[in-house]
Short mmCIF file of C-alpha atoms and ligand atoms in Angstrom, two decimals:
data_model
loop_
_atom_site.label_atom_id
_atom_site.label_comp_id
_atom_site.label_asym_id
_atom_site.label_seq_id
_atom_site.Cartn_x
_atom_site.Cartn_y
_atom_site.Cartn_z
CA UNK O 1 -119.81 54.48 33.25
CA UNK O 2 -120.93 51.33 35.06
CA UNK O 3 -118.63 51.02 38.58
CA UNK O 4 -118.73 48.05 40.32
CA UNK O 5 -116.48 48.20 42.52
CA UNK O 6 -116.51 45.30 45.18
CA UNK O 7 -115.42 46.05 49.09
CA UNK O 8 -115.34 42.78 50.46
CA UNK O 9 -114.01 44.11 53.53
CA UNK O 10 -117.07 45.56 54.05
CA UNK O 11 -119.67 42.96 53.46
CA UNK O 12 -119.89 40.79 56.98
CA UNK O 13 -122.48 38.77 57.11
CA UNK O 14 -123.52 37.86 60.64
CA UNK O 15 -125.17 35.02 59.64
CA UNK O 16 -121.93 33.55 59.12
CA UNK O 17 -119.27 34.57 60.89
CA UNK O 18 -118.77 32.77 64.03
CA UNK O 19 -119.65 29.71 62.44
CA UNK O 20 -116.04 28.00 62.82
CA UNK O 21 -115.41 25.48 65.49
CA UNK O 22 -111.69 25.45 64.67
CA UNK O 23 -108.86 26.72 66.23
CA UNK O 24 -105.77 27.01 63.95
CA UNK O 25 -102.39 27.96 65.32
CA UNK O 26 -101.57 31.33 63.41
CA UNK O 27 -98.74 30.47 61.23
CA UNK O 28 -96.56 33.61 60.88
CA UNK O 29 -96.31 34.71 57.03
CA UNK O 30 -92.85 36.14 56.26
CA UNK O 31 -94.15 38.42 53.48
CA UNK O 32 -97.02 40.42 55.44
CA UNK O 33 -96.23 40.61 58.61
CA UNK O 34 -98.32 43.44 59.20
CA UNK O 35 -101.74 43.77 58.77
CA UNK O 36 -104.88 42.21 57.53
CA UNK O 37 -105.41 42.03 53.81
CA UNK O 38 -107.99 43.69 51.54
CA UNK O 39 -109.33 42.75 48.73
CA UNK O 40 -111.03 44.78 46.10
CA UNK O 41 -111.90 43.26 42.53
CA UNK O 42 -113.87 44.80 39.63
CA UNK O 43 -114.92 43.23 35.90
CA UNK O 44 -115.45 45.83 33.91
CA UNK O 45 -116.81 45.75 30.30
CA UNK O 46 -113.41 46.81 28.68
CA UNK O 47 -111.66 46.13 31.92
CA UNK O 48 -110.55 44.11 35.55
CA UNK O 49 -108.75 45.20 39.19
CA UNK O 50 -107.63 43.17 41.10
CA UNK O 51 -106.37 45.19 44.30
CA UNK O 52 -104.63 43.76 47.81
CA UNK O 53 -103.75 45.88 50.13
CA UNK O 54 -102.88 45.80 53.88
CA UNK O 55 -104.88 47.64 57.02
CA UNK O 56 -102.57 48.11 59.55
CA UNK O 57 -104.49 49.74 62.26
CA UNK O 58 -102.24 52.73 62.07
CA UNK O 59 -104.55 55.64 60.44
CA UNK O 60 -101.23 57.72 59.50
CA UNK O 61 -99.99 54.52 57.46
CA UNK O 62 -103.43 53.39 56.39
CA UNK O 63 -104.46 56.68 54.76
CA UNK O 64 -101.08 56.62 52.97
CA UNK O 65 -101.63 53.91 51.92
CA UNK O 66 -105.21 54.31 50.29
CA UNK O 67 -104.20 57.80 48.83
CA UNK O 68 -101.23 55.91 46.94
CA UNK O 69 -103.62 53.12 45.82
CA UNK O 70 -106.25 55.93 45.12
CA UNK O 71 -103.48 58.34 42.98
CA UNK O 72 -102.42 55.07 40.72
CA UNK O 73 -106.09 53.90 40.14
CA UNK O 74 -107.85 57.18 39.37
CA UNK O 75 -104.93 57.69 36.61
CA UNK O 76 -105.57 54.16 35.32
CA UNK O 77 -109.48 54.84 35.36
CA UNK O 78 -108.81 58.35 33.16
CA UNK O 79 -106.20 56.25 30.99
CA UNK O 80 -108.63 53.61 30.45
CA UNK O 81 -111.32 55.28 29.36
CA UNK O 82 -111.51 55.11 25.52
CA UNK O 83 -109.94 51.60 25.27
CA UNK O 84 -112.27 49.46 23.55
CA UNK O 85 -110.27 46.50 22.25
CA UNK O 86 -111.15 43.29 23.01
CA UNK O 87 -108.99 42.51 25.26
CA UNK O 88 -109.78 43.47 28.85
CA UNK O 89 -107.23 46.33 30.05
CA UNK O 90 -105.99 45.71 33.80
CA UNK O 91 -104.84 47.16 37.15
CA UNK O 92 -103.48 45.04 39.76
CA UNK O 93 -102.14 45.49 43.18
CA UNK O 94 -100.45 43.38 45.26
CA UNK O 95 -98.17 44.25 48.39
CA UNK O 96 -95.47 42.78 51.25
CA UNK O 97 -95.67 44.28 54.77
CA UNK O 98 -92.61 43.80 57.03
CA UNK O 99 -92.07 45.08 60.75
CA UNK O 100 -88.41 45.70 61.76
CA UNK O 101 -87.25 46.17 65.71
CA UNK O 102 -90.78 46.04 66.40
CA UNK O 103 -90.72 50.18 65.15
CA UNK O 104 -90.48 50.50 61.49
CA UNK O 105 -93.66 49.32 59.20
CA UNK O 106 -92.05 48.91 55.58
CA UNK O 107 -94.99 48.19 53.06
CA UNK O 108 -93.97 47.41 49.34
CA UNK O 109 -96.94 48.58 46.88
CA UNK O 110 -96.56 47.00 43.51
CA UNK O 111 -98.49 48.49 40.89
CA UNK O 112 -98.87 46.60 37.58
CA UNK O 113 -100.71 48.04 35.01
CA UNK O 114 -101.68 47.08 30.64
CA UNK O 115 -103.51 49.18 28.93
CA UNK O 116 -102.22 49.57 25.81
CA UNK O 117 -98.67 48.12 26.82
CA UNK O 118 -97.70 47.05 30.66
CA UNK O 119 -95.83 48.41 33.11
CA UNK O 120 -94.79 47.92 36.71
CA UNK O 121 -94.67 50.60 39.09
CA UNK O 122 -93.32 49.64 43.03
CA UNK O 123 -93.68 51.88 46.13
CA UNK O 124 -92.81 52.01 49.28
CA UNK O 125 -93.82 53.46 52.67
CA UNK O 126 -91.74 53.02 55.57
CA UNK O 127 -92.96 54.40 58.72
CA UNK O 128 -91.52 54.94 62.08
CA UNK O 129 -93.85 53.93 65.08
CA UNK O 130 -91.93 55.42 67.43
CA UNK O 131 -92.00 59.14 66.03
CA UNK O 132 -95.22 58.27 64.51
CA UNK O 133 -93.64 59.99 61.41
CA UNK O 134 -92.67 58.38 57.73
CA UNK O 135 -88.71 58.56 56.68
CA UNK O 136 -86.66 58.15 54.01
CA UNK O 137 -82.84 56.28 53.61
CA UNK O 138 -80.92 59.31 55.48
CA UNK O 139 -82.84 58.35 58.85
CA UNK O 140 -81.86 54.83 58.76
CA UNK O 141 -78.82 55.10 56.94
CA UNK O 142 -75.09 57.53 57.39
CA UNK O 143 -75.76 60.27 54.46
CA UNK O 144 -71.98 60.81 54.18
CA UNK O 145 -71.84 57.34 53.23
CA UNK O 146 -74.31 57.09 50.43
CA UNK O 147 -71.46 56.36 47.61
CA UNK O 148 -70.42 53.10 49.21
CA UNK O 149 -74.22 51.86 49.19
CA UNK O 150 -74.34 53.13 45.34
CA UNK O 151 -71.05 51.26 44.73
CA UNK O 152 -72.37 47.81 46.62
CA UNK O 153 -75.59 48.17 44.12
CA UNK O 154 -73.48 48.69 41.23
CA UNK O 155 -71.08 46.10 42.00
CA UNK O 156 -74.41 43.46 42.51
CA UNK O 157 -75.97 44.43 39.05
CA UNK O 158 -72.59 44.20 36.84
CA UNK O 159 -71.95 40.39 38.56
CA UNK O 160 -75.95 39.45 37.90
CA UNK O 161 -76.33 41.50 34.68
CA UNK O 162 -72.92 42.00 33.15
CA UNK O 163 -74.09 43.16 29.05
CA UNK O 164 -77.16 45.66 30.59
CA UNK O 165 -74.47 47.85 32.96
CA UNK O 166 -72.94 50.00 30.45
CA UNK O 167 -75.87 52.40 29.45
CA UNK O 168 -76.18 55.54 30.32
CA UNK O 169 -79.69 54.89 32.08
CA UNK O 170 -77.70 52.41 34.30
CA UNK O 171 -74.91 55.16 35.37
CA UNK O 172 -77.45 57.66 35.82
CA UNK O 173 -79.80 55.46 38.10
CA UNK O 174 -76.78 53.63 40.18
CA UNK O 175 -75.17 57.56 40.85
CA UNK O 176 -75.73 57.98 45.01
CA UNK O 177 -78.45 60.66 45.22
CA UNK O 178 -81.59 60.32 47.68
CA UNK O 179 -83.59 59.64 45.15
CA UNK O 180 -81.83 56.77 43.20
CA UNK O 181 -81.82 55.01 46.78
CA UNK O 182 -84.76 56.07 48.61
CA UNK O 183 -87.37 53.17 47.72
CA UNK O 184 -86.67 50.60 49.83
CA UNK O 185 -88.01 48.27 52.83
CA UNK O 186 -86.56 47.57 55.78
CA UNK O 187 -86.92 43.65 56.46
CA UNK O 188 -86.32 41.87 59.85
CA UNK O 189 -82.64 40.18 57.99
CA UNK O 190 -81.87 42.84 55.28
CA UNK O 191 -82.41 46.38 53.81
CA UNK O 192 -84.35 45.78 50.23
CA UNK O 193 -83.73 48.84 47.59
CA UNK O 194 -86.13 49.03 44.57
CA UNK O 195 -85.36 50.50 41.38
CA UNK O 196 -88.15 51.20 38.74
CA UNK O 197 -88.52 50.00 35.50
CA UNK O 198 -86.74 52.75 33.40
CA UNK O 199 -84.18 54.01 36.36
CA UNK O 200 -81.54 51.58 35.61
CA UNK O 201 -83.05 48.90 32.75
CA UNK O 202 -86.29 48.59 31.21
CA UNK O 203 -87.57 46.66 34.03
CA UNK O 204 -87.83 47.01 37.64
CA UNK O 205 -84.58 46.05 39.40
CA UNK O 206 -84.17 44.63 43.29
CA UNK O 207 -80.58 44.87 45.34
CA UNK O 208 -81.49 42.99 48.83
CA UNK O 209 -78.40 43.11 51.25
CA UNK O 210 -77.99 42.03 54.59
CA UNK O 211 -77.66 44.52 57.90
CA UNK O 212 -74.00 43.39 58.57
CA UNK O 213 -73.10 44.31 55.08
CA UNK O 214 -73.91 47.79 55.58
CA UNK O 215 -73.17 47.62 59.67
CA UNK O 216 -71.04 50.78 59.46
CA UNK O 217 -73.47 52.96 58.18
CA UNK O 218 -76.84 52.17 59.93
CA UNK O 219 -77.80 50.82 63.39
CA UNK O 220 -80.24 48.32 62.01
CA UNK O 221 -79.22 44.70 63.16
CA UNK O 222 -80.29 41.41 61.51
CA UNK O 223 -83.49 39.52 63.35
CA UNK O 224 -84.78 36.49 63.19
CA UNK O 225 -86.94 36.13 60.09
CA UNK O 226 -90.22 34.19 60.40
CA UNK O 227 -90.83 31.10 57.88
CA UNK O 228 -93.57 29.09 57.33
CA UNK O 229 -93.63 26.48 59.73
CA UNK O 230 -94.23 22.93 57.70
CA UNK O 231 -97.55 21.36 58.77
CA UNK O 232 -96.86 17.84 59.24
CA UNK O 233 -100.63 16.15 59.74
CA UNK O 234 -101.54 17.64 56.45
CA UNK O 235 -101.45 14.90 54.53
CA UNK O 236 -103.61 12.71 56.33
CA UNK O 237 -106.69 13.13 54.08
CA UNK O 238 -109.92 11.32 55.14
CA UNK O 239 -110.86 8.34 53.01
CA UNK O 240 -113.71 9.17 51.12
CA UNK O 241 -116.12 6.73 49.19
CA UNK O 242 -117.33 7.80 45.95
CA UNK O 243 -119.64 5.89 44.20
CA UNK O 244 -118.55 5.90 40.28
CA UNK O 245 -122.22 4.94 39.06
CA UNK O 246 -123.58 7.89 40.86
CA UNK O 247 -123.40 11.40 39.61
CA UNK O 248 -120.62 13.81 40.86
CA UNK O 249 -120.38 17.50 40.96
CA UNK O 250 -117.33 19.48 41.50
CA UNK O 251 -118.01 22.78 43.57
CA UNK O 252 -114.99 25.42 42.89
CA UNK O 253 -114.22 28.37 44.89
CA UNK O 254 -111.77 31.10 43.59
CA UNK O 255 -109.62 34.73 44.88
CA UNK O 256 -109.69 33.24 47.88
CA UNK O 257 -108.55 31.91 50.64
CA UNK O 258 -110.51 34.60 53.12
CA UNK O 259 -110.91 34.34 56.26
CA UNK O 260 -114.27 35.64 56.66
CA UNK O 261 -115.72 33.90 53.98
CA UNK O 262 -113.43 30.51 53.35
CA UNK O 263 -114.00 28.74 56.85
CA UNK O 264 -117.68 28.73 56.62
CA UNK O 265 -117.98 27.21 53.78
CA UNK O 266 -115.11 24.55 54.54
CA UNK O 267 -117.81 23.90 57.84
CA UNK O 268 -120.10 22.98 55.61
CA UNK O 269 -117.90 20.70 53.36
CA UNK O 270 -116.79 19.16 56.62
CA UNK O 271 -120.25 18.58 57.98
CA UNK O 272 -121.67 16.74 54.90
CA UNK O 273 -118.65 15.06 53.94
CA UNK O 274 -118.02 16.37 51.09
CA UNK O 275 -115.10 18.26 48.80
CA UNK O 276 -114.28 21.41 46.88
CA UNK O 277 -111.80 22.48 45.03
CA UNK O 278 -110.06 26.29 45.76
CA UNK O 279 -108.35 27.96 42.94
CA UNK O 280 -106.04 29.99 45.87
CA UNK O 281 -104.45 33.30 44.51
CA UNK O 282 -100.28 32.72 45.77
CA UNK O 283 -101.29 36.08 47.58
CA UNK O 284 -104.02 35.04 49.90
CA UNK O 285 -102.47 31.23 50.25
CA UNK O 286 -99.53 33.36 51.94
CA UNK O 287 -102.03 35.80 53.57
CA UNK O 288 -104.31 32.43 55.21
CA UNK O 289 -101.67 29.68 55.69
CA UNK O 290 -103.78 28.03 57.99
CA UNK O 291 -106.62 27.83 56.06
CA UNK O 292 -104.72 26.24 53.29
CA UNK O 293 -103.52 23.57 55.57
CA UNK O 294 -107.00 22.79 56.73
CA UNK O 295 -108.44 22.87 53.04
CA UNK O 296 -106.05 19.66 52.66
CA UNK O 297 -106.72 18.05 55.86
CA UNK O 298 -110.42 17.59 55.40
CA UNK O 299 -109.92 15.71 51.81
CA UNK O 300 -110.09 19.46 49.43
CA UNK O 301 -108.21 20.06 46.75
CA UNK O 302 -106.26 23.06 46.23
CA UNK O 303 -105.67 24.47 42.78
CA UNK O 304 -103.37 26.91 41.73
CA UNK O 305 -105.28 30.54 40.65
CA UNK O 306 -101.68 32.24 39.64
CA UNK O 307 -100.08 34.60 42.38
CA UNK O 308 -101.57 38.25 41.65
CA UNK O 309 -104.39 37.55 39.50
CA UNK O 310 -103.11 38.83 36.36
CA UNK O 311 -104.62 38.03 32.57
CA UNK O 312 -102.34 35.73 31.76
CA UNK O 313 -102.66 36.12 27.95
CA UNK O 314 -101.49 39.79 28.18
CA UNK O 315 -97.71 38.29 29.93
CA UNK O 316 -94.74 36.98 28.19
CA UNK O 317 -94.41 33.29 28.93
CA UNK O 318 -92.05 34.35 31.71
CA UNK O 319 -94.35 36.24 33.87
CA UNK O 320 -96.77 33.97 33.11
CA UNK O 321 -94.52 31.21 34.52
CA UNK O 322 -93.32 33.04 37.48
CA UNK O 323 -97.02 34.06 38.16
CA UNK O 324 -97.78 30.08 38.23
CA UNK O 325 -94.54 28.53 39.85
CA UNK O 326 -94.47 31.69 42.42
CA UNK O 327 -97.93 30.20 43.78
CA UNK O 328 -97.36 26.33 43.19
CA UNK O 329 -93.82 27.15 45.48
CA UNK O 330 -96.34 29.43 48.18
CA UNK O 331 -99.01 26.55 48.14
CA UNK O 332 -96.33 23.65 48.43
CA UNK O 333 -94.64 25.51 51.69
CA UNK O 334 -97.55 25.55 53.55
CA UNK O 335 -99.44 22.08 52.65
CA UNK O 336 -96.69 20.01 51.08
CA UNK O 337 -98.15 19.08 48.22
CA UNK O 338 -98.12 21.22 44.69
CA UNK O 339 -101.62 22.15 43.24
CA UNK O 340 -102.27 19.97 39.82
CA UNK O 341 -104.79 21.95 38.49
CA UNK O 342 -104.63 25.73 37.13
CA UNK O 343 -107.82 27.68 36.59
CA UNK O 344 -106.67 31.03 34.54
CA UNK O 345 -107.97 34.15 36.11
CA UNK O 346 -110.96 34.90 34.11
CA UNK O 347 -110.77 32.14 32.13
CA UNK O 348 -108.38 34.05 29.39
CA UNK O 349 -105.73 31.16 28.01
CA UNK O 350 -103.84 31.41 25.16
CA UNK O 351 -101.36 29.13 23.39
CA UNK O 352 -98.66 31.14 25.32
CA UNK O 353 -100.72 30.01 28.34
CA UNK O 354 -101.03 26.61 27.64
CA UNK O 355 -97.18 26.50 27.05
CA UNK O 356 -96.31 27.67 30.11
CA UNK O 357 -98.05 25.11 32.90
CA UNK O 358 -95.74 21.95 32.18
CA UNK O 359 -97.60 18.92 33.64
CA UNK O 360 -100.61 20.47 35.04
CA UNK O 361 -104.16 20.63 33.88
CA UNK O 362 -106.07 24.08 32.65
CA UNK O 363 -109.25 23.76 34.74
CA UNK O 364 -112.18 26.23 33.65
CA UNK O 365 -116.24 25.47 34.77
CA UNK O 366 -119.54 24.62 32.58
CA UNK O 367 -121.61 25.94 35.96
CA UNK O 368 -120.79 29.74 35.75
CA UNK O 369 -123.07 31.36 38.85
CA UNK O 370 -122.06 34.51 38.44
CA UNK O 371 -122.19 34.93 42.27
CA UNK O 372 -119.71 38.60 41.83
CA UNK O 373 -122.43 40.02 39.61
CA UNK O 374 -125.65 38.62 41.91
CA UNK O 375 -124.06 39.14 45.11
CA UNK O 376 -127.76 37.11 46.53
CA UNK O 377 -127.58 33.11 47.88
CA UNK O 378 -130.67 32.65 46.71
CA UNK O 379 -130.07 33.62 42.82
CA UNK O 380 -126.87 31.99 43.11
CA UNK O 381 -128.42 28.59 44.45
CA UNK O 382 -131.39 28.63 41.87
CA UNK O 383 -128.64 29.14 38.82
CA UNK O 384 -127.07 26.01 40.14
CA UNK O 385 -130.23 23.98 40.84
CA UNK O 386 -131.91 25.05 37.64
CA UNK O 387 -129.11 23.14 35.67
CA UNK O 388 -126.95 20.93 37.36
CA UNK O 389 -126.27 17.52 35.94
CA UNK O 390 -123.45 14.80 36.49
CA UNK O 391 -119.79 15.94 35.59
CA UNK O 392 -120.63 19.52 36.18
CA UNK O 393 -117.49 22.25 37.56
CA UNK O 394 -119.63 25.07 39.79
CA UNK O 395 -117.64 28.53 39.64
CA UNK O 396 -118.18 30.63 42.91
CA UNK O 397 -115.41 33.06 45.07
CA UNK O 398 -115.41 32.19 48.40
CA UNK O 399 -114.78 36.38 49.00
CA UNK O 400 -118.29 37.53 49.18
CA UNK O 401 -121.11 36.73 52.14
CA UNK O 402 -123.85 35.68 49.75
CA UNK O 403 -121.40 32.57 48.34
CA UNK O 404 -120.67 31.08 51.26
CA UNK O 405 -124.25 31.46 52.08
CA UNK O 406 -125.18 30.03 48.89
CA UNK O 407 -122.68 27.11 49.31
CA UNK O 408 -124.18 26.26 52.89
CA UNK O 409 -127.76 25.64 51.33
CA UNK O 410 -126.55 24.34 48.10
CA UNK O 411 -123.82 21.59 49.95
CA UNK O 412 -126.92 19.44 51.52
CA UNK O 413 -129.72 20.44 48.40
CA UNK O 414 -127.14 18.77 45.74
CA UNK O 415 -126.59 15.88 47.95
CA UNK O 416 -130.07 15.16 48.36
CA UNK O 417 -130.51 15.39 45.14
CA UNK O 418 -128.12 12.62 44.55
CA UNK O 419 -124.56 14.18 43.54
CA UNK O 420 -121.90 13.50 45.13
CA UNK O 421 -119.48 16.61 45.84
CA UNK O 422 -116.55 15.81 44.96
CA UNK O 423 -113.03 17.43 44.31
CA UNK O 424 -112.10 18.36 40.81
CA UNK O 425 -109.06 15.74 40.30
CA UNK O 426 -111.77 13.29 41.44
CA UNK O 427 -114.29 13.95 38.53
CA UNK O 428 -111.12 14.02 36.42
CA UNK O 429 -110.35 10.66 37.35
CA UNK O 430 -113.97 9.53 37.28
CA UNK O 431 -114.04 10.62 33.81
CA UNK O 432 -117.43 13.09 34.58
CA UNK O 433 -115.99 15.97 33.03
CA UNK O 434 -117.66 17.80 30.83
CA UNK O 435 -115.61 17.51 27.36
CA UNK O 436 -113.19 20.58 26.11
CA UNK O 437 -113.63 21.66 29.54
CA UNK O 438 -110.39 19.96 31.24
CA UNK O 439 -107.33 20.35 28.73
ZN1 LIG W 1 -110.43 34.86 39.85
#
């Protein structure tokens, strides 16, 4: 079996890094608050992964963490290995990371997996700095009192879902035992409790309840909760010329925003004056605020790239619509404006798809430089050089060393060769699109 598996943690290139001039207040991200993100993505024959995950710098947590993400993938890997249908089979990760009294990490693991049919799995590791050990509810919360948390939970799902409490799966999976109650996270405002898909409905199931709700029964106390903090300059886009007899090229960047990878290339835009346009997954936008806010300040567009980098023609419309209005909500916190354009991950729309992105545009590519399989600028650049032409949309990821090196030659060698870089609204407006291409 072909593996290739992609570690962009791993790939620094020093040529690179170091290149920014900026300095970009850290904006605090309420949803992973601890650690630094990693990304692992692989397109397979018969199927993709998409993986994010956090490093904390604690090895206890951290090799938890990689044997849980290790246990769920080899499964998928043995599940997946006589599917042949057409459509690709998938296994995505995506996580939150919360710190509480500057003591307890709390990482949420959400597994979503479709093979043959999908499912969503969630875990979650809390673990206690202090005793350098992991725990369960009983260490933050009175045991005695493990009815009247079962009864609060119970009392939430009958006022939300009223016609789905009366099964017996319900009373079995709201009945106060360790286990009903013991996925949770402990957030800096309020204790979050899990339930699977199958423990009390058929899907998964969240009860989120504030510290001074459950004051008699823990010593946890509410904290101040981080938010993004709104970036007022962000709107002030340079004015850029752009010369409508002249030919245009759109350059497109998606999976990202990284930081190793996304600010280099952004120097480069910066230097020549030119745009891009970055399909952001909702994940990393939250991940790299900052770089999202700078994206818009120089004059690039941001498009929308869905939050966890699902295929959207395997979802119902809902997911699919929570996928894209989760990331248009993430993207509009921290740059004020809402992306207009939606490029599918892998390219895979359906009707179903189509349906589900209201007023926005379905943005794929005719310049396809397969940068993830090449992993070399030079092969990358050549693909581009060998057969650009006015109106063209370049696919690249701005996640791997060799295409943001690729970007840095090919930013000058297209302008020299008389395209204009521009963003991908822009050629839409210009009217260089390549037909069919832009629904
Ligand atoms: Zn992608």
């Amino acid at each position: 079996m072909k593996k290739r598996m992609i570690v962009c943690g791993f790939l620094l290139c020093l040529i690179i890094s170091g290149c920014s001039s900026y300095t970009y207040e850290t904006t605090p991200n309420p949803q992973k608050e601890v650690g630094t993100q990693i990304s692992d993505l692989a397109y397979e024959d018969h199927y993709v992964i998409s993986i994010h995950y956090p490093k904390t710098e604690n090895e206890e947590l951290d090799s938890k963490i990689d044997e849980v993400i290790h246990m769920y993938q080899d499964q998928f890997l043995l599940d997946v290995l006589n599917y042949k249908e057409e459509r690709l089979a998938e296994f995505n990760v995506t996580y939150q990371s919360y710190m509480k009294n500057d003591r307890y990490i709390s990482i949420k693991l959400e597994f979503f997996q479709n093979i043959y049919q999908e499912k969503t799995m969630i875990e979650t590791l809390v673990y206690d700095t202090k005793n350098e050990e992991f725990i369960d509810l009983y260490d933050i919360y009175d045991k005695d009192e493990i009815a009247k948390l079962a009864d609060m939970a119970k009392a939430y799902f009958e006022n939300e879902f009223p016609n789905e409490c009366n099964s017996n799966q319900f009373k079995i999976g709201i009945s106060p035992t360790l286990d009903n109650f013991n996925t949770f996270v402990l957030r800096k405002d309020a204790f979050i409790l899990y339930f699977n898909e199958g423990n009390l409905f058929d899907r998964f199931a969240t009860f989120e309840i504030p510290y001074e709700k459950i004051a008699p029964y823990t010593d946890l106390k509410r904290e101040e909760r981080a938010t993004f903090v709104p970036y007022d300059q962000v709107l002030n886009e340079p004015v850029k010329l752009i010369d409508e007899s002249k030919p245009m090229v759109a350059l497109t960047f998606d999976d990202g925003p990284t930081k190793k990878y996304t600010p280099a290339i952004l120097d480069a835009l910066k230097e020549y004056n030119a745009s891009a346009t970055f399909f952001v997954l909702g994940t990393n936008a939250e991940n790299q605020p900052a770089i999202l806010q700078r994206m818009v300040l120089e004059g690039n567009e941001i498009g929308n790239h869905t939050y966890s980098h699902k295929q959207l023609t395997t979802l119902s419309k809902a997911k699919i619509e929570d996928e894209i209005e989760h990331t248009q909500e993430s993207i509009f916190d921290i740059t004020g404006k809402a992306p207009q354009m939606i490029r599918p991950p892998y390219g895979s729309k359906n009707d179903t798809v189509l349906n589900s992105i209201q007023d926005k545009k379905i943005v794929t590519w005719t310049i396809d430089t397969e940068d993830w399989r090449s992993k070399n600028a030079h092969t990358i650049v050549n693909k581009v050089l060998d057969q650009v032409k006015d109106g063209d949309i370049i696919l690249m990821h701005d996640m791997y060393a060799s295409s943001a090196e690729a970007a840095i030659i090919l930013i000058p060698e297209l302008q020299s060769r008389g395209f204009q870089l521009v963003t991908v609204s822009e050629l839409y407006q210009y009217g260089k699109n390549d037909a069919g291409k832009i629904l």
